[in-house]
Amino acid sequence: MKFFLNGKEKELVGDQWFLSEVLSCLDQMEAHVAVALNKSFVPKSCYKSQEIQEGDFLEVVTPHPGG
Amino acid sequence: MWTLLDKKINKRLLLGTSQYPSPDVLKRSIVESGVEIVTVSLRRTGPKEGSGFWNMLKGLPLHFLPNTAGCHSVKEAVTTAHMAREIFQTNWIKLEIIGDDYNLQPDPFALLEGAKILNEEGFEVFPYMTDDLVLAEKLVAVGCKILMPWASPIGSGQGILNPFSLNTLRKRLPGIQLIVDAGLGKPSQAAQAMEMGYDGCLLNSAVSQALDPVGMACAFSSAVGAGRQGYESGLMEVRESARPSTPVVGTPFWHGEKHE
């Protein structure tokens, strides 16, 4: 399955992946991250039930300096 | 003491956390100036990026104001606000929706739409806006209790380009918290805004780009405090002509008298 993580194409073997599995597999499961899937927010409580589909756009963000 | 929403705040200076020479300089700028509210952002994860920054900041007694910097649409900004609320555990959001990349001028139409959505969802929206009165009134109408008009474009250091507009906002919106956001370059410019009756000043570049950011943060903090105290103490009215401050009565060698 191909999808996009933070703008870069990624590929995982198999067709059914849940968000929690994707984040864990790609070393993105840090304490302070938040996720948007196809530009919509996904709460942490939904990571285990949210399926990732072929071609999805995943954004994973973390705190940074800002003005 | 300044009451901002449900918080009691001692310092009316809000500080951005970006572009400092080092994390230690950022920390000392915050601590030594006494700042209690800082802005933060969300960016894509990368190798070890961000974690040191956040681990350092979260240990300080601060209120965090996440921004939606870089967003160009309502959808992006609303989603960023949702992510910020989860990470920073706050319903405060500095709503930035850029309409022009050259000036980094906010898009007033998208800002209004985004503010309405986020206010309805229970956010406390701090909209970064131009100094337009009608926009300000419409933002208040959709539930904003705080407005953040620019002084001049972000990072320009040009100071208050349109004092008339900022004065107008202050006079026409007496019950709204007004914080000047963006464009301040000198402590005297922050004092000018505070003397107008503004409730606070938010800045970043003027401090982070200074030769001595820690010293500059302290200078701005003092200027903001001085300006506010001046406003609260009641500024004298401007006069068209001079009026002597030293009593006239009893002046020796009074020029109205004839001397031999």
mmCIF file of C-alpha atoms in Angstrom:
data_model
loop_
_atom_site.group_PDB
_atom_site.id
_atom_site.type_symbol
_atom_site.label_atom_id
_atom_site.label_comp_id
_atom_site.label_asym_id
_atom_site.label_seq_id
_atom_site.Cartn_x
_atom_site.Cartn_y
_atom_site.Cartn_z
ATOM 1 C CA MET A 1 0.000 0.000 0.000
ATOM 2 C CA LYS A 2 1.330 3.423 -0.986
ATOM 3 C CA PHE A 3 0.477 6.613 0.859
ATOM 4 C CA PHE A 4 2.085 9.942 1.697
ATOM 5 C CA LEU A 5 3.658 10.786 5.058
ATOM 6 C CA ASN A 6 4.500 14.460 5.489
ATOM 7 C CA GLY A 7 4.623 14.903 1.741
ATOM 8 C CA LYS A 8 6.834 11.907 1.005
ATOM 9 C CA GLU A 9 5.604 8.700 -0.589
ATOM 10 C CA LYS A 10 5.797 5.636 1.644
ATOM 11 C CA GLU A 11 5.018 2.010 0.977
ATOM 12 C CA LEU A 12 4.011 -0.703 3.412
ATOM 13 C CA VAL A 13 3.423 -4.347 2.617
ATOM 14 C CA GLY A 14 -0.190 -5.441 2.846
ATOM 15 C CA ASP A 15 -3.550 -3.749 2.280
ATOM 16 C CA GLN A 16 -4.955 -3.199 5.751
ATOM 17 C CA TRP A 17 -3.122 -0.830 8.033
ATOM 18 C CA PHE A 18 -4.456 1.083 10.994
ATOM 19 C CA LEU A 19 -3.046 4.479 11.874
ATOM 20 C CA SER A 20 -1.502 3.290 15.140
ATOM 21 C CA GLU A 21 0.341 0.558 13.228
ATOM 22 C CA VAL A 22 1.580 2.959 10.571
ATOM 23 C CA LEU A 23 2.878 5.431 13.153
ATOM 24 C CA SER A 24 4.598 2.703 15.108
ATOM 25 C CA CYS A 25 6.087 1.095 12.005
ATOM 26 C CA LEU A 26 7.466 4.407 10.722
ATOM 27 C CA ASP A 27 8.835 5.482 14.113
ATOM 28 C CA GLN A 28 6.373 8.355 14.409
ATOM 29 C CA MET A 29 4.701 7.329 17.667
ATOM 30 C CA GLU A 30 6.238 10.021 19.839
ATOM 31 C CA ALA A 31 4.550 11.404 22.908
ATOM 32 C CA HIS A 32 3.869 14.816 21.445
ATOM 33 C CA VAL A 33 2.551 14.322 17.963
ATOM 34 C CA ALA A 34 -0.777 15.083 16.368
ATOM 35 C CA VAL A 35 -2.122 13.681 13.132
ATOM 36 C CA ALA A 36 -4.184 14.872 10.200
ATOM 37 C CA LEU A 37 -5.437 12.453 7.575
ATOM 38 C CA ASN A 38 -6.366 13.978 4.226
ATOM 39 C CA LYS A 39 -6.402 17.410 5.939
ATOM 40 C CA SER A 40 -8.762 16.321 8.742
ATOM 41 C CA PHE A 41 -7.671 15.945 12.359
ATOM 42 C CA VAL A 42 -7.544 12.437 13.816
ATOM 43 C CA PRO A 43 -7.745 12.370 17.633
ATOM 44 C CA LYS A 44 -5.378 10.068 19.494
ATOM 45 C CA SER A 45 -8.361 8.048 20.678
ATOM 46 C CA CYS A 46 -9.012 6.991 17.064
ATOM 47 C CA TYR A 47 -5.508 5.860 16.092
ATOM 48 C CA LYS A 48 -6.289 2.188 16.606
ATOM 49 C CA SER A 49 -9.511 2.225 14.615
ATOM 50 C CA GLN A 50 -8.548 4.619 11.808
ATOM 51 C CA GLU A 51 -7.684 2.711 8.649
ATOM 52 C CA ILE A 52 -5.167 4.073 6.174
ATOM 53 C CA GLN A 53 -6.096 3.709 2.521
ATOM 54 C CA GLU A 54 -4.046 3.637 -0.647
ATOM 55 C CA GLY A 55 -3.126 7.212 -1.647
ATOM 56 C CA ASP A 56 -3.955 8.792 1.721
ATOM 57 C CA PHE A 57 -2.143 11.912 2.815
ATOM 58 C CA LEU A 58 -0.913 11.710 6.384
ATOM 59 C CA GLU A 59 0.511 14.673 8.263
ATOM 60 C CA VAL A 60 2.269 14.088 11.585
ATOM 61 C CA VAL A 61 3.261 17.217 13.475
ATOM 62 C CA THR A 62 5.070 18.092 16.668
ATOM 63 C CA PRO A 63 5.727 21.306 18.667
ATOM 64 C CA HIS A 64 8.119 23.769 17.080
ATOM 65 C CA PRO A 65 9.145 27.349 17.661
ATOM 66 C CA GLY A 66 6.640 29.867 16.380
ATOM 67 C CA GLY A 67 5.923 33.562 16.334
ATOM 68 C CA MET B 1 -2.344 42.244 37.166
ATOM 69 C CA TRP B 2 -3.866 41.594 33.730
ATOM 70 C CA THR B 3 -6.848 39.283 33.421
ATOM 71 C CA LEU B 4 -6.739 37.600 30.037
ATOM 72 C CA LEU B 5 -9.696 35.280 29.638
ATOM 73 C CA ASP B 6 -9.477 33.126 32.776
ATOM 74 C CA LYS B 7 -5.776 33.760 33.443
ATOM 75 C CA LYS B 8 -4.079 36.272 35.713
ATOM 76 C CA ILE B 9 -1.010 37.592 33.928
ATOM 77 C CA ASN B 10 1.711 39.848 35.312
ATOM 78 C CA LYS B 11 3.433 40.835 32.079
ATOM 79 C CA ARG B 12 1.639 42.262 29.083
ATOM 80 C CA LEU B 13 4.396 41.237 26.689
ATOM 81 C CA LEU B 14 3.817 38.052 24.691
ATOM 82 C CA LEU B 15 6.852 36.527 23.042
ATOM 83 C CA GLY B 16 7.362 34.373 19.971
ATOM 84 C CA THR B 17 9.810 31.502 20.306
ATOM 85 C CA SER B 18 11.312 31.365 16.820
ATOM 86 C CA GLN B 19 14.708 32.224 15.328
ATOM 87 C CA TYR B 20 16.728 32.651 18.523
ATOM 88 C CA PRO B 21 20.465 32.047 18.370
ATOM 89 C CA SER B 22 20.100 29.033 20.702
ATOM 90 C CA PRO B 23 17.551 27.325 22.944
ATOM 91 C CA ASP B 24 19.401 28.693 25.966
ATOM 92 C CA VAL B 25 19.058 32.279 24.715
ATOM 93 C CA LEU B 26 15.353 31.682 24.136
ATOM 94 C CA LYS B 27 14.938 30.332 27.642
ATOM 95 C CA ARG B 28 16.827 33.216 29.240
ATOM 96 C CA SER B 29 14.867 35.735 27.159
ATOM 97 C CA ILE B 30 11.632 34.303 28.532
ATOM 98 C CA VAL B 31 12.778 33.903 32.120
ATOM 99 C CA GLU B 32 14.614 37.203 32.539
ATOM 100 C CA SER B 33 11.899 39.318 30.905
ATOM 101 C CA GLY B 34 9.223 37.655 33.030
ATOM 102 C CA VAL B 35 7.121 36.757 30.000
ATOM 103 C CA GLU B 36 4.277 34.350 30.798
ATOM 104 C CA ILE B 37 2.667 33.793 27.384
ATOM 105 C CA VAL B 38 4.631 32.447 24.424
ATOM 106 C CA THR B 39 3.596 31.452 20.946
ATOM 107 C CA VAL B 40 4.446 28.066 19.484
ATOM 108 C CA SER B 41 3.741 26.275 16.230
ATOM 109 C CA LEU B 42 3.274 22.809 14.786
ATOM 110 C CA ARG B 43 5.520 21.469 12.079
ATOM 111 C CA ARG B 44 6.076 18.113 10.451
ATOM 112 C CA THR B 45 8.050 15.611 12.458
ATOM 113 C CA GLY B 46 11.628 14.976 11.480
ATOM 114 C CA PRO B 47 14.673 13.303 12.954
ATOM 115 C CA LYS B 48 14.680 14.482 16.568
ATOM 116 C CA GLU B 49 13.273 17.844 15.551
ATOM 117 C CA GLY B 50 11.251 19.749 18.056
ATOM 118 C CA SER B 51 11.523 17.440 21.022
ATOM 119 C CA GLY B 52 14.309 19.409 22.729
ATOM 120 C CA PHE B 53 12.469 22.645 22.147
ATOM 121 C CA TRP B 54 9.254 21.367 23.637
ATOM 122 C CA ASN B 55 10.914 19.562 26.524
ATOM 123 C CA MET B 56 12.635 22.810 27.476
ATOM 124 C CA LEU B 57 9.541 24.997 27.195
ATOM 125 C CA LYS B 58 7.083 22.713 28.936
ATOM 126 C CA GLY B 59 9.200 22.849 32.074
ATOM 127 C CA LEU B 60 8.622 26.597 32.391
ATOM 128 C CA PRO B 61 5.567 28.173 34.037
ATOM 129 C CA LEU B 62 4.076 29.465 30.776
ATOM 130 C CA HIS B 63 0.780 29.771 28.970
ATOM 131 C CA PHE B 64 1.101 28.507 25.422
ATOM 132 C CA LEU B 65 -0.531 30.206 22.482
ATOM 133 C CA PRO B 66 -0.256 27.875 19.480
ATOM 134 C CA ASN B 67 -0.458 29.488 16.070
ATOM 135 C CA THR B 68 -1.674 28.398 12.662
ATOM 136 C CA ALA B 69 1.244 30.074 10.892
ATOM 137 C CA GLY B 70 1.642 29.099 7.269
ATOM 138 C CA CYS B 71 -1.995 28.203 6.727
ATOM 139 C CA HIS B 72 -3.588 29.612 3.587
ATOM 140 C CA SER B 73 -7.108 28.205 3.921
ATOM 141 C CA VAL B 74 -9.819 27.848 6.536
ATOM 142 C CA LYS B 75 -9.612 24.065 6.359
ATOM 143 C CA GLU B 76 -5.864 24.008 7.021
ATOM 144 C CA ALA B 77 -6.195 26.456 9.892
ATOM 145 C CA VAL B 78 -9.080 24.641 11.562
ATOM 146 C CA THR B 79 -7.286 21.294 11.312
ATOM 147 C CA THR B 80 -4.102 22.856 12.695
ATOM 148 C CA ALA B 81 -6.116 24.290 15.585
ATOM 149 C CA HIS B 82 -7.524 20.841 16.343
ATOM 150 C CA MET B 83 -4.046 19.320 16.363
ATOM 151 C CA ALA B 84 -2.709 22.147 18.541
ATOM 152 C CA ARG B 85 -5.497 21.707 21.077
ATOM 153 C CA GLU B 86 -4.606 18.054 21.494
ATOM 154 C CA ILE B 87 -0.842 18.541 21.756
ATOM 155 C CA PHE B 88 -0.722 21.699 23.866
ATOM 156 C CA GLN B 89 -3.824 20.949 25.925
ATOM 157 C CA THR B 90 -5.218 24.440 25.454
ATOM 158 C CA ASN B 91 -8.200 25.934 23.678
ATOM 159 C CA TRP B 92 -6.224 29.087 22.886
ATOM 160 C CA ILE B 93 -5.344 29.504 19.228
ATOM 161 C CA LYS B 94 -3.618 32.329 17.384
ATOM 162 C CA LEU B 95 -5.488 32.173 14.112
ATOM 163 C CA GLU B 96 -3.295 33.108 11.174
ATOM 164 C CA ILE B 97 -4.543 32.632 7.634
ATOM 165 C CA ILE B 98 -2.250 34.295 5.162
ATOM 166 C CA GLY B 99 -3.744 36.005 2.130
ATOM 167 C CA ASP B 100 -0.618 37.520 0.611
ATOM 168 C CA ASP B 101 2.748 35.826 0.777
ATOM 169 C CA TYR B 102 4.792 38.952 0.133
ATOM 170 C CA ASN B 103 3.344 41.016 2.991
ATOM 171 C CA LEU B 104 2.254 38.004 5.035
ATOM 172 C CA GLN B 105 -0.993 39.904 5.194
ATOM 173 C CA PRO B 106 -3.882 37.981 6.740
ATOM 174 C CA ASP B 107 -6.848 37.057 4.553
ATOM 175 C CA PRO B 108 -9.741 38.868 6.264
ATOM 176 C CA PHE B 109 -12.471 36.778 4.661
ATOM 177 C CA ALA B 110 -10.930 33.424 5.550
ATOM 178 C CA LEU B 111 -10.029 34.740 8.988
ATOM 179 C CA LEU B 112 -13.641 35.617 9.721
ATOM 180 C CA GLU B 113 -14.891 32.239 8.522
ATOM 181 C CA GLY B 114 -12.239 30.367 10.484
ATOM 182 C CA ALA B 115 -12.834 32.396 13.634
ATOM 183 C CA LYS B 116 -16.564 31.659 13.476
ATOM 184 C CA ILE B 117 -15.975 27.913 13.196
ATOM 185 C CA LEU B 118 -13.397 27.785 15.972
ATOM 186 C CA ASN B 119 -15.391 29.990 18.339
ATOM 187 C CA GLU B 120 -18.381 27.696 17.866
ATOM 188 C CA GLU B 121 -16.144 24.747 18.729
ATOM 189 C CA GLY B 122 -15.099 26.318 22.025
ATOM 190 C CA PHE B 123 -11.731 27.749 21.097
ATOM 191 C CA GLU B 124 -10.528 31.091 22.395
ATOM 192 C CA VAL B 125 -9.495 32.635 19.125
ATOM 193 C CA PHE B 126 -6.712 35.215 18.961
ATOM 194 C CA PRO B 127 -7.091 36.390 15.346
ATOM 195 C CA TYR B 128 -4.030 37.893 13.687
ATOM 196 C CA MET B 129 -5.606 40.627 11.587
ATOM 197 C CA THR B 130 -5.060 43.864 9.748
ATOM 198 C CA ASP B 131 -6.112 47.066 11.512
ATOM 199 C CA ASP B 132 -9.496 47.294 9.748
ATOM 200 C CA LEU B 133 -12.357 48.409 11.986
ATOM 201 C CA VAL B 134 -15.127 46.630 10.095
ATOM 202 C CA LEU B 135 -13.234 43.343 10.160
ATOM 203 C CA ALA B 136 -12.652 43.837 13.878
ATOM 204 C CA GLU B 137 -16.358 44.376 14.512
ATOM 205 C CA LYS B 138 -17.268 41.294 12.498
ATOM 206 C CA LEU B 139 -14.729 39.174 14.386
ATOM 207 C CA VAL B 140 -16.256 40.352 17.649
ATOM 208 C CA ALA B 141 -19.708 39.513 16.291
ATOM 209 C CA VAL B 142 -18.644 35.887 15.714
ATOM 210 C CA GLY B 143 -17.400 35.577 19.283
ATOM 211 C CA CYS B 144 -13.818 36.846 19.457
ATOM 212 C CA LYS B 145 -12.979 38.412 22.819
ATOM 213 C CA ILE B 146 -9.428 39.231 21.782
ATOM 214 C CA LEU B 147 -8.135 40.832 18.608
ATOM 215 C CA MET B 148 -4.562 41.043 17.395
ATOM 216 C CA PRO B 149 -4.123 43.741 14.769
ATOM 217 C CA TRP B 150 -0.766 44.157 13.109
ATOM 218 C CA ALA B 151 1.370 47.247 13.551
ATOM 219 C CA SER B 152 3.138 46.522 10.256
ATOM 220 C CA PRO B 153 4.052 43.361 8.321
ATOM 221 C CA ILE B 154 5.475 40.408 10.253
ATOM 222 C CA GLY B 155 9.189 40.632 10.854
ATOM 223 C CA SER B 156 9.493 44.072 9.243
ATOM 224 C CA GLY B 157 10.287 46.050 12.407
ATOM 225 C CA GLN B 158 8.581 49.088 10.893
ATOM 226 C CA GLY B 159 6.563 49.841 14.002
ATOM 227 C CA ILE B 160 3.073 51.308 13.966
ATOM 228 C CA LEU B 161 2.421 52.364 10.379
ATOM 229 C CA ASN B 162 -1.131 53.553 10.993
ATOM 230 C CA PRO B 163 -1.636 54.968 14.491
ATOM 231 C CA PHE B 164 -5.011 56.343 13.440
ATOM 232 C CA SER B 165 -6.361 52.868 12.704
ATOM 233 C CA LEU B 166 -5.025 51.363 15.920
ATOM 234 C CA ASN B 167 -6.427 54.291 17.914
ATOM 235 C CA THR B 168 -9.772 53.845 16.199
ATOM 236 C CA LEU B 169 -9.898 50.170 17.144
ATOM 237 C CA ARG B 170 -9.132 51.027 20.756
ATOM 238 C CA LYS B 171 -11.785 53.735 20.953
ATOM 239 C CA ARG B 172 -14.501 51.788 19.159
ATOM 240 C CA LEU B 173 -13.941 48.454 20.922
ATOM 241 C CA PRO B 174 -13.456 49.389 24.569
ATOM 242 C CA GLY B 175 -14.517 46.011 25.922
ATOM 243 C CA ILE B 176 -12.288 43.886 23.711
ATOM 244 C CA GLN B 177 -8.749 42.834 24.583
ATOM 245 C CA LEU B 178 -6.470 44.307 21.940
ATOM 246 C CA ILE B 179 -2.958 42.991 21.456
ATOM 247 C CA VAL B 180 -0.655 44.473 18.845
ATOM 248 C CA ASP B 181 0.849 41.606 16.904
ATOM 249 C CA ALA B 182 3.614 41.896 14.344
ATOM 250 C CA GLY B 183 5.834 44.638 13.026
ATOM 251 C CA LEU B 184 7.167 46.129 16.253
ATOM 252 C CA GLY B 185 10.900 46.725 16.035
ATOM 253 C CA LYS B 186 11.763 48.967 18.966
ATOM 254 C CA PRO B 187 10.730 49.068 22.623
ATOM 255 C CA SER B 188 9.484 52.634 22.148
ATOM 256 C CA GLN B 189 7.012 51.359 19.535
ATOM 257 C CA ALA B 190 5.615 48.873 22.032
ATOM 258 C CA ALA B 191 5.292 51.670 24.582
ATOM 259 C CA GLN B 192 3.446 53.731 21.964
ATOM 260 C CA ALA B 193 0.896 50.953 21.474
ATOM 261 C CA MET B 194 0.431 50.530 25.205
ATOM 262 C CA GLU B 195 -0.004 54.283 25.705
ATOM 263 C CA MET B 196 -2.903 54.064 23.234
ATOM 264 C CA GLY B 197 -4.592 51.688 25.639
ATOM 265 C CA TYR B 198 -3.653 48.422 24.036
ATOM 266 C CA ASP B 199 -3.774 45.487 26.415
ATOM 267 C CA GLY B 200 -0.600 43.773 25.270
ATOM 268 C CA CYS B 201 2.078 43.403 22.616
ATOM 269 C CA LEU B 202 3.198 40.231 20.865
ATOM 270 C CA LEU B 203 6.522 40.170 19.072
ATOM 271 C CA ASN B 204 9.275 37.825 18.038
ATOM 272 C CA SER B 205 11.818 39.095 15.517
ATOM 273 C CA ALA B 206 12.656 42.312 17.371
ATOM 274 C CA VAL B 207 13.916 40.192 20.249
ATOM 275 C CA SER B 208 15.265 37.099 18.511
ATOM 276 C CA GLN B 209 17.192 39.133 15.918
ATOM 277 C CA ALA B 210 18.683 41.572 18.429
ATOM 278 C CA LEU B 211 22.384 41.541 19.152
ATOM 279 C CA ASP B 212 21.444 40.655 22.718
ATOM 280 C CA PRO B 213 18.006 38.983 22.672
ATOM 281 C CA VAL B 214 17.870 38.601 26.444
ATOM 282 C CA GLY B 215 18.538 42.302 26.961
ATOM 283 C CA MET B 216 16.034 43.221 24.262
ATOM 284 C CA ALA B 217 13.331 41.015 25.773
ATOM 285 C CA CYS B 218 13.834 42.824 29.070
ATOM 286 C CA ALA B 219 13.772 46.206 27.299
ATOM 287 C CA PHE B 220 10.466 45.371 25.601
ATOM 288 C CA SER B 221 9.027 44.071 28.843
ATOM 289 C CA SER B 222 9.900 47.330 30.583
ATOM 290 C CA ALA B 223 8.583 49.428 27.701
ATOM 291 C CA VAL B 224 5.280 47.548 27.640
ATOM 292 C CA GLY B 225 4.929 48.005 31.390
ATOM 293 C CA ALA B 226 5.831 51.696 31.198
ATOM 294 C CA GLY B 227 3.409 52.320 28.357
ATOM 295 C CA ARG B 228 0.588 50.623 30.201
ATOM 296 C CA GLN B 229 1.283 52.510 33.416
ATOM 297 C CA GLY B 230 1.334 55.735 31.430
ATOM 298 C CA TYR B 231 -2.040 54.907 29.888
ATOM 299 C CA GLU B 232 -3.587 53.977 33.216
ATOM 300 C CA SER B 233 -2.210 57.127 34.818
ATOM 301 C CA GLY B 234 -3.972 59.344 32.275
ATOM 302 C CA LEU B 235 -1.947 61.063 29.592
ATOM 303 C CA MET B 236 -2.226 64.827 29.376
ATOM 304 C CA GLU B 237 -4.069 66.340 26.446
ATOM 305 C CA VAL B 238 -2.016 67.638 23.565
ATOM 306 C CA ARG B 239 -2.167 71.433 23.271
ATOM 307 C CA GLU B 240 -1.819 73.636 20.259
ATOM 308 C CA SER B 241 0.541 76.067 22.008
ATOM 309 C CA ALA B 242 2.990 76.297 24.860
ATOM 310 C CA ARG B 243 1.870 76.799 28.429
ATOM 311 C CA PRO B 244 4.468 77.533 31.119
ATOM 312 C CA SER B 245 4.912 74.834 33.727
ATOM 313 C CA THR B 246 6.709 77.158 36.159
ATOM 314 C CA PRO B 247 4.304 79.576 37.896
ATOM 315 C CA VAL B 248 4.159 82.975 36.237
ATOM 316 C CA VAL B 249 3.083 84.811 39.375
ATOM 317 C CA GLY B 250 6.107 86.068 41.243
ATOM 318 C CA THR B 251 8.436 85.955 38.304
ATOM 319 C CA PRO B 252 11.345 88.339 39.028
ATOM 320 C CA PHE B 253 12.212 90.980 36.452
ATOM 321 C CA TRP B 254 8.641 90.665 35.144
ATOM 322 C CA HIS B 255 8.763 92.006 31.645
ATOM 323 C CA GLY B 256 5.487 93.854 32.072
ATOM 324 C CA GLU B 257 7.092 96.182 34.608
ATOM 325 C CA LYS B 258 9.193 99.159 33.691
ATOM 326 C CA HIS B 259 12.715 99.167 35.062
ATOM 327 C CA GLU B 260 15.109 102.018 34.925
#
